[in-house]
């Protein structure tokens, strides 16, 4: 299990808190006014790991990014545009992604394979390359304004999302930072958003991929807003080694500290996405305990956090635990109904499959909090998992009934 | 494939249109004013088939009903109460379901095993047996008021749902009727609601079960409102043989006519449920064609019809086909993105994975209809499926944020 106690969250830490990272953003005209084109840069080529959406319609920039990384598992730059996903755009879309990469490489004077590209926004519209070119021409590596990058990557998000932590390895303090976007189209089991995690540690490529996969399974893959999975979503991790000589691998005696820091960064970012879910008023955390296995616990947690009926009940502060039980029941996992116990926060509402004696008023009051937790104990084994999501509100419908207008 | 052309839908037909069926309902006090206790009766013991929710928390009445049917595959009576699901009610709940069955059997003078019981409503509250007993005492088989039965079984439904069709077999006209309830907690792959299908044909038990399973897979299991599956849902089919001597089996040369009539009844009821989905303003039909297999087509159709983003786009009359493509992409089925074509009604919006040239205005206007169809062609094989659902609206949130208050 992860142990976050020895980690230090940096107050007002950003994706550029680790040594040698810079970021910026500009308005190139994809949106009316908002900053819409961002870049994240490492002063030296950084070792890179990535996870990508499992959607069969992977957007053009993902292909180009993977191609870049395949060359030597290193990147120095990623550029991101919002407002347009460059997905379902065929050969022209691919050509535009390649062109973007080429122009960026030229602009900053690095090899093309050290550049990754990302897009997020509406599907099926070609990138307006004139505008994008204008954005690329405005990249100035001497003008790092991280807040602009964090703003540029947003779509329907209402806040920028960033975090950084410190961890001591071999007596040396290294830093990890992160930034992400994601508000709709968020669902487990996918690389479900754009997220960028940076560190000034020196991490061997395969080990970095392990850290990312491990963290993603426990964090980004455990959040859901609406059950939909995007064509574009990507998590990239960059380790530039600028603050540490030794190369970290999974065999290193202090590897677990690095993994914990990585998982914490991922969890904090994932929770920010869940809390900023489209129309959300509450962050919901679902804990499943004593499941037959970790996998089973995850599936049950996801069934609960993904239930529209649970989500609307929480929105309405209705302690209607029947909907939680119902989601457990259709998760298709090994359970014994007569052993299931459910808590809303600390309030026991179901004990061994039967209604517990609790005050409806107290339950209602608890569900009015901004942070709500639901805990389910199954007495089937020692599998555990946590999932995060949000309530389903009028505003979710409003945002998505008029996304493009 | 089903051929509905030779079938005659009976104008204003009901679950009691087949010969020898009666139904009624009364107000026993589970709800404030609405009729809340209903009964459906066959003058002679009818051969019965059933499908039940796959939720692990099956409610008490399902156990008792299955026990009744297990004795000789026959029933003469089913009683249904709304407002209370008798689910997660433990041994007391089971005792109450048995007691209900016993009292009903005594009241109408038949063996207990010819009586089935059903409940729908809130989970985790014990049935108030005094009230139920009052309802049972009001059963009067000489006073058949079918509309009261169809009303009594409703929960958040806004309309009663009923239909009847005629089909000629061996030169004789037989009738099939049906009634159902269902509005929330509707999802594919479950016996997803309460539905009762009746016929005055004489059908062998195993063949009736085949007819029910076949129809359910194509109809009740292909509708979704919100992805949640209830603890109580049940479809029962009754064949009392009062209008036909020959026993129908799957080997009968005209069996396909009976199966078609059964499937049509099921489809018409299923569509009524989808259209009356909580908060729905539109009936949405998704057709998937040229999939690798029927199973694959069904999964893709369900992914589309179940997508909150597709549902909100249709609510907002936004021809945002990217969300349809996206759902196809995460359905985890064999597809080739460059072969996917999508229509909204007759308007081609995607051709071979790329945006088609269509008028947004025309698309928007089409999506304002009360009945909306989405068709996806995959060019992978000859698998076909249709799914039904509805849009996701403010009212869905409203209804479910305050269901119990």
Coordinates of C-alpha atoms in Angstrom, one line a residue, chain B residues 21-358:
Chain B
X21 CA -57.6 -12.9 -18.4
X22 CA -58.9 -10.3 -15.8
X23 CA -57.1 -7.6 -13.9
X24 CA -57.8 -5.0 -11.3
X25 CA -56.2 -2.6 -8.8
X26 CA -57.0 -0.8 -5.7
X27 CA -55.6 1.8 -3.3
X28 CA -54.4 0.1 -0.1
X29 CA -52.5 3.0 1.4
X30 CA -48.9 2.4 0.3
X31 CA -49.1 5.7 -1.7
X32 CA -51.0 8.8 -0.6
X33 CA -53.8 8.6 -3.2
X34 CA -52.7 6.6 -6.3
X35 CA -53.9 3.0 -6.9
X36 CA -51.0 1.0 -5.5
X37 CA -52.0 -2.7 -5.4
X38 CA -52.9 -4.6 -8.6
X39 CA -53.7 -8.2 -9.7
X40 CA -53.7 -10.1 -12.9
X41 CA -55.7 -13.3 -13.1
X42 CA -56.3 -16.2 -15.6
X43 CA -59.5 -18.1 -15.3
X44 CA -57.6 -21.3 -15.7
X45 CA -54.0 -22.1 -14.6
X46 CA -51.7 -20.7 -17.3
X47 CA -48.4 -22.0 -18.4
X48 CA -45.8 -19.5 -17.3
X49 CA -42.2 -18.4 -18.3
X50 CA -40.2 -15.8 -16.5
X51 CA -36.9 -13.8 -16.7
X52 CA -35.6 -12.0 -13.7
X53 CA -33.1 -9.3 -12.8
X54 CA -29.4 -10.3 -12.8
X55 CA -28.8 -8.0 -9.8
X56 CA -27.2 -10.0 -7.0
X57 CA -29.6 -8.4 -4.5
X58 CA -32.8 -10.1 -5.8
X59 CA -35.8 -9.0 -3.8
X60 CA -37.9 -11.3 -1.7
X61 CA -40.9 -11.5 -4.1
X62 CA -38.7 -12.9 -6.8
X63 CA -37.7 -15.8 -4.7
X64 CA -41.3 -16.6 -3.8
X65 CA -42.4 -16.2 -7.4
X66 CA -39.7 -18.5 -8.7
X67 CA -40.7 -21.1 -6.1
X68 CA -44.3 -20.9 -7.2
X69 CA -43.5 -21.4 -10.8
X70 CA -41.0 -24.2 -10.1
X71 CA -43.9 -26.5 -8.9
X72 CA -45.6 -27.0 -12.3
X73 CA -44.7 -24.1 -14.5
X74 CA -48.2 -22.7 -14.0
X75 CA -49.7 -19.6 -12.4
X76 CA -53.2 -18.3 -12.1
X77 CA -52.6 -15.0 -10.4
X78 CA -49.9 -12.4 -9.9
X79 CA -50.3 -9.5 -7.4
X80 CA -48.1 -6.4 -7.6
X81 CA -47.6 -3.6 -5.2
X82 CA -45.8 -0.3 -6.0
X83 CA -44.1 2.2 -3.6
X84 CA -42.2 -0.6 -1.8
X85 CA -39.7 -3.0 -3.4
X86 CA -39.5 -5.5 -0.5
X87 CA -35.8 -5.7 -1.3
X88 CA -32.9 -5.8 1.3
X89 CA -35.5 -6.7 3.9
X90 CA -34.1 -10.0 5.1
X91 CA -36.1 -12.8 6.7
X92 CA -39.0 -10.5 7.6
X93 CA -39.2 -9.5 3.9
X94 CA -39.3 -13.1 2.8
X95 CA -42.0 -13.9 5.4
X96 CA -44.0 -11.0 4.2
X97 CA -43.8 -12.2 0.6
X98 CA -44.9 -15.7 1.6
X99 CA -47.7 -14.2 3.7
X100 CA -48.9 -12.1 0.8
X101 CA -48.9 -15.2 -1.5
X102 CA -50.9 -17.2 1.1
X103 CA -53.5 -14.5 1.7
X104 CA -54.0 -14.1 -2.0
X105 CA -54.4 -17.8 -2.6
X106 CA -57.0 -18.0 0.2
X107 CA -58.8 -15.0 -1.1
X108 CA -59.3 -16.4 -4.6
X109 CA -59.4 -20.1 -3.6
X110 CA -56.4 -21.5 -5.5
X111 CA -53.3 -23.3 -4.4
X112 CA -50.5 -21.1 -3.2
X113 CA -48.1 -22.3 -5.9
X114 CA -50.4 -20.8 -8.5
X115 CA -49.8 -17.3 -7.1
X116 CA -46.9 -15.0 -7.8
X117 CA -46.0 -11.8 -6.0
X118 CA -44.2 -8.7 -7.2
X119 CA -43.1 -5.4 -5.6
X120 CA -41.6 -2.2 -6.9
X121 CA -40.5 0.9 -5.2
X122 CA -38.1 2.0 -2.5
X123 CA -35.5 -0.5 -1.3
X124 CA -34.9 -1.4 2.4
X125 CA -38.3 -0.7 4.0
X126 CA -40.5 -3.5 5.3
X127 CA -43.9 -4.0 3.6
X128 CA -46.6 -2.6 5.8
X129 CA -48.6 -5.9 5.9
X130 CA -51.8 -4.3 7.4
X131 CA -52.1 -2.1 4.3
X132 CA -51.3 -5.0 1.9
X133 CA -53.8 -7.2 3.7
X134 CA -56.4 -4.5 3.1
X135 CA -55.6 -4.5 -0.6
X136 CA -55.8 -8.3 -0.8
X137 CA -59.3 -8.2 0.9
X138 CA -60.4 -5.9 -1.9
X139 CA -59.6 -8.3 -4.7
X140 CA -62.8 -9.0 -6.5
X141 CA -62.4 -11.3 -9.6
X142 CA -65.8 -10.3 -10.9
X143 CA -64.7 -6.6 -11.1
X144 CA -62.0 -6.5 -13.8
X145 CA -60.8 -3.0 -14.4
X146 CA -57.6 -3.5 -16.3
X147 CA -56.6 0.2 -16.3
X148 CA -56.4 0.0 -12.5
X149 CA -53.9 -2.9 -12.7
X150 CA -51.9 -1.0 -15.2
X151 CA -51.9 2.1 -13.0
X152 CA -51.2 0.2 -9.8
X153 CA -47.8 -1.2 -11.0
X154 CA -46.3 2.2 -11.9
X155 CA -43.6 4.1 -9.9
X156 CA -42.2 7.2 -11.6
X157 CA -43.8 6.3 -14.9
X158 CA -45.9 9.1 -16.3
X159 CA -48.2 6.9 -18.4
X160 CA -49.6 3.4 -18.3
X161 CA -48.1 1.0 -20.8
X162 CA -50.2 -1.7 -22.6
X163 CA -50.6 -3.3 -26.0
X164 CA -52.2 -6.3 -27.7
X165 CA -51.7 -8.0 -31.0
X166 CA -53.5 -10.7 -33.0
X167 CA -51.9 -13.5 -35.0
X168 CA -53.5 -16.3 -37.1
X169 CA -52.2 -19.8 -36.4
X170 CA -53.8 -22.9 -37.9
X171 CA -56.4 -20.5 -39.3
X172 CA -57.4 -19.4 -35.8
X173 CA -56.9 -15.9 -34.5
X174 CA -55.1 -15.9 -31.1
X175 CA -54.3 -12.8 -29.1
X176 CA -51.3 -11.7 -27.1
X177 CA -51.5 -8.8 -24.6
X178 CA -49.0 -7.0 -22.4
X179 CA -48.6 -4.4 -19.7
X180 CA -45.5 -3.1 -18.1
X181 CA -44.0 -0.5 -15.9
X182 CA -40.5 1.0 -15.9
X183 CA -39.0 4.5 -16.1
X184 CA -35.8 4.6 -14.1
X185 CA -33.3 1.9 -13.3
X186 CA -33.7 0.6 -16.8
X187 CA -30.7 -1.0 -18.4
X188 CA -29.9 -3.7 -21.0
X189 CA -28.9 -7.2 -20.1
X190 CA -31.4 -7.5 -17.2
X191 CA -35.0 -8.3 -16.9
X192 CA -35.3 -4.6 -16.6
X193 CA -38.8 -3.8 -15.4
X194 CA -42.1 -5.4 -14.5
X195 CA -43.8 -6.7 -17.6
X196 CA -46.6 -9.2 -18.0
X197 CA -47.4 -10.8 -21.3
X198 CA -50.5 -12.8 -21.8
X199 CA -51.9 -15.1 -24.5
X200 CA -54.9 -17.3 -25.0
X201 CA -52.8 -19.7 -27.1
X202 CA -51.8 -23.1 -25.7
X203 CA -48.0 -23.0 -25.4
X204 CA -45.8 -25.8 -24.0
X205 CA -43.7 -24.5 -21.1
X206 CA -40.2 -24.8 -22.4
X207 CA -41.2 -23.3 -25.8
X208 CA -42.9 -20.4 -23.9
X209 CA -39.6 -19.8 -22.1
X210 CA -37.8 -19.8 -25.5
X211 CA -40.2 -17.3 -26.9
X212 CA -39.7 -15.1 -23.8
X213 CA -35.9 -15.3 -23.8
X214 CA -35.7 -14.7 -27.6
X215 CA -37.9 -11.7 -27.4
X216 CA -36.3 -10.3 -24.3
X217 CA -32.8 -10.4 -25.8
X218 CA -34.0 -8.3 -28.7
X219 CA -36.3 -5.9 -26.8
X220 CA -36.3 -5.5 -23.0
X221 CA -32.5 -6.1 -22.9
X222 CA -31.9 -3.5 -25.6
X223 CA -33.4 -0.5 -23.7
X224 CA -31.6 1.8 -21.4
X225 CA -32.6 4.8 -19.4
X226 CA -29.8 5.3 -17.0
X227 CA -27.6 2.3 -16.8
X228 CA -28.9 1.2 -13.4
X229 CA -30.5 -2.2 -12.9
X230 CA -33.1 -2.9 -10.3
X231 CA -33.3 -5.6 -7.6
X232 CA -36.9 -6.5 -8.5
X233 CA -37.4 -6.6 -12.2
X234 CA -39.3 -9.4 -13.8
X235 CA -41.0 -10.3 -17.0
X236 CA -43.6 -13.1 -16.8
X237 CA -45.4 -14.7 -19.7
X238 CA -48.8 -16.4 -19.3
X239 CA -50.3 -18.8 -21.9
X240 CA -53.7 -20.1 -20.7
X241 CA -54.8 -21.9 -23.9
X242 CA -58.4 -20.8 -23.7
X243 CA -58.6 -20.0 -27.4
X244 CA -56.6 -22.8 -28.9
X245 CA -56.6 -26.6 -28.6
X246 CA -53.3 -27.5 -30.2
X247 CA -50.3 -27.2 -28.0
X248 CA -47.7 -24.9 -29.6
X249 CA -44.1 -25.8 -29.4
X250 CA -41.0 -24.5 -31.2
X251 CA -41.4 -27.4 -33.6
X252 CA -44.8 -26.3 -34.8
X253 CA -44.7 -25.2 -38.5
X254 CA -46.3 -21.8 -37.6
X255 CA -44.2 -21.3 -34.4
X256 CA -42.4 -18.3 -36.1
X257 CA -45.7 -16.5 -36.2
X258 CA -46.1 -16.9 -32.5
X259 CA -42.5 -15.9 -31.8
X260 CA -42.9 -12.8 -34.0
X261 CA -46.1 -11.8 -32.2
X262 CA -44.4 -12.3 -28.9
X263 CA -41.4 -10.2 -30.0
X264 CA -43.6 -7.5 -31.3
X265 CA -45.5 -7.2 -28.0
X266 CA -42.2 -7.1 -26.2
X267 CA -40.7 -4.5 -28.5
X268 CA -43.8 -2.2 -28.3
X269 CA -43.7 -2.4 -24.5
X270 CA -39.9 -1.9 -24.4
X271 CA -40.2 1.2 -26.5
X272 CA -42.9 2.6 -24.3
X273 CA -40.6 2.2 -21.4
X274 CA -37.7 3.9 -23.2
X275 CA -40.0 6.8 -24.3
X276 CA -41.3 7.2 -20.8
X277 CA -37.7 7.2 -19.3
X278 CA -37.4 9.5 -16.4
X279 CA -37.4 13.0 -17.6
X280 CA -37.2 12.0 -21.3
X281 CA -38.5 14.2 -24.0
X282 CA -37.5 11.9 -26.9
X283 CA -37.4 8.3 -27.9
X284 CA -34.0 7.4 -29.3
X285 CA -33.5 4.4 -31.5
X286 CA -29.9 3.3 -32.3
X287 CA -29.4 0.9 -35.2
X288 CA -26.1 -0.8 -35.7
X289 CA -25.5 -2.6 -39.0
X290 CA -22.7 -4.6 -40.6
X291 CA -21.1 -5.4 -37.2
X292 CA -18.8 -8.4 -36.9
X293 CA -21.6 -10.3 -35.1
X294 CA -25.0 -9.8 -33.5
X295 CA -23.4 -9.8 -30.1
X296 CA -21.0 -7.1 -31.2
X297 CA -23.8 -5.1 -32.8
X298 CA -25.7 -5.2 -29.5
X299 CA -22.8 -4.1 -27.4
X300 CA -22.1 -1.2 -29.7
X301 CA -25.8 -0.2 -29.8
X302 CA -25.9 -0.3 -26.0
X303 CA -22.7 1.8 -25.7
X304 CA -24.2 4.5 -27.8
X305 CA -27.7 4.5 -26.3
X306 CA -26.1 4.5 -22.8
X307 CA -23.8 7.4 -23.3
X308 CA -24.7 10.4 -21.2
X309 CA -23.0 12.7 -23.7
X310 CA -25.0 11.3 -26.6
X311 CA -28.2 11.6 -24.6
X312 CA -27.5 15.2 -23.6
X313 CA -26.6 16.1 -27.2
X314 CA -29.9 14.8 -28.4
X315 CA -31.7 16.6 -25.6
X316 CA -30.0 19.8 -26.8
X317 CA -30.6 18.9 -30.5
X318 CA -26.9 19.2 -31.1
X319 CA -25.8 17.1 -34.1
X320 CA -22.5 16.4 -32.4
X321 CA -21.7 13.1 -34.0
X322 CA -18.3 13.0 -32.4
X323 CA -20.0 11.7 -29.3
X324 CA -21.6 8.8 -31.2
X325 CA -18.2 8.0 -32.8
X326 CA -16.6 8.2 -29.3
X327 CA -19.1 5.7 -27.9
X328 CA -18.5 3.3 -30.8
X329 CA -14.8 3.7 -30.1
X330 CA -15.0 2.7 -26.4
X331 CA -17.4 -0.1 -26.9
X332 CA -14.4 -2.4 -27.0
X333 CA -15.7 -4.2 -30.1
X334 CA -14.0 -5.0 -33.4
X335 CA -14.2 -1.9 -35.6
X336 CA -12.2 -0.2 -38.2
X337 CA -12.4 3.6 -37.7
X338 CA -11.9 4.3 -41.4
X339 CA -15.0 2.2 -42.3
X340 CA -17.5 3.7 -39.9
X341 CA -20.5 5.6 -41.3
X342 CA -23.1 7.4 -39.1
X343 CA -26.5 8.7 -39.9
X344 CA -28.9 10.9 -37.8
X345 CA -32.2 9.9 -39.3
X346 CA -31.5 9.9 -43.0
X347 CA -28.7 12.5 -42.7
X348 CA -25.3 11.1 -43.3
X349 CA -23.0 12.8 -40.8
X350 CA -19.9 10.6 -40.9
X351 CA -18.7 8.6 -43.9
X352 CA -15.8 6.1 -43.5
X353 CA -14.7 7.7 -40.3
X354 CA -14.6 11.3 -41.7
X355 CA -17.1 14.1 -41.3
X356 CA -19.7 14.1 -44.1
X357 CA -20.8 17.2 -45.7
X358 CA -24.2 18.0 -44.1

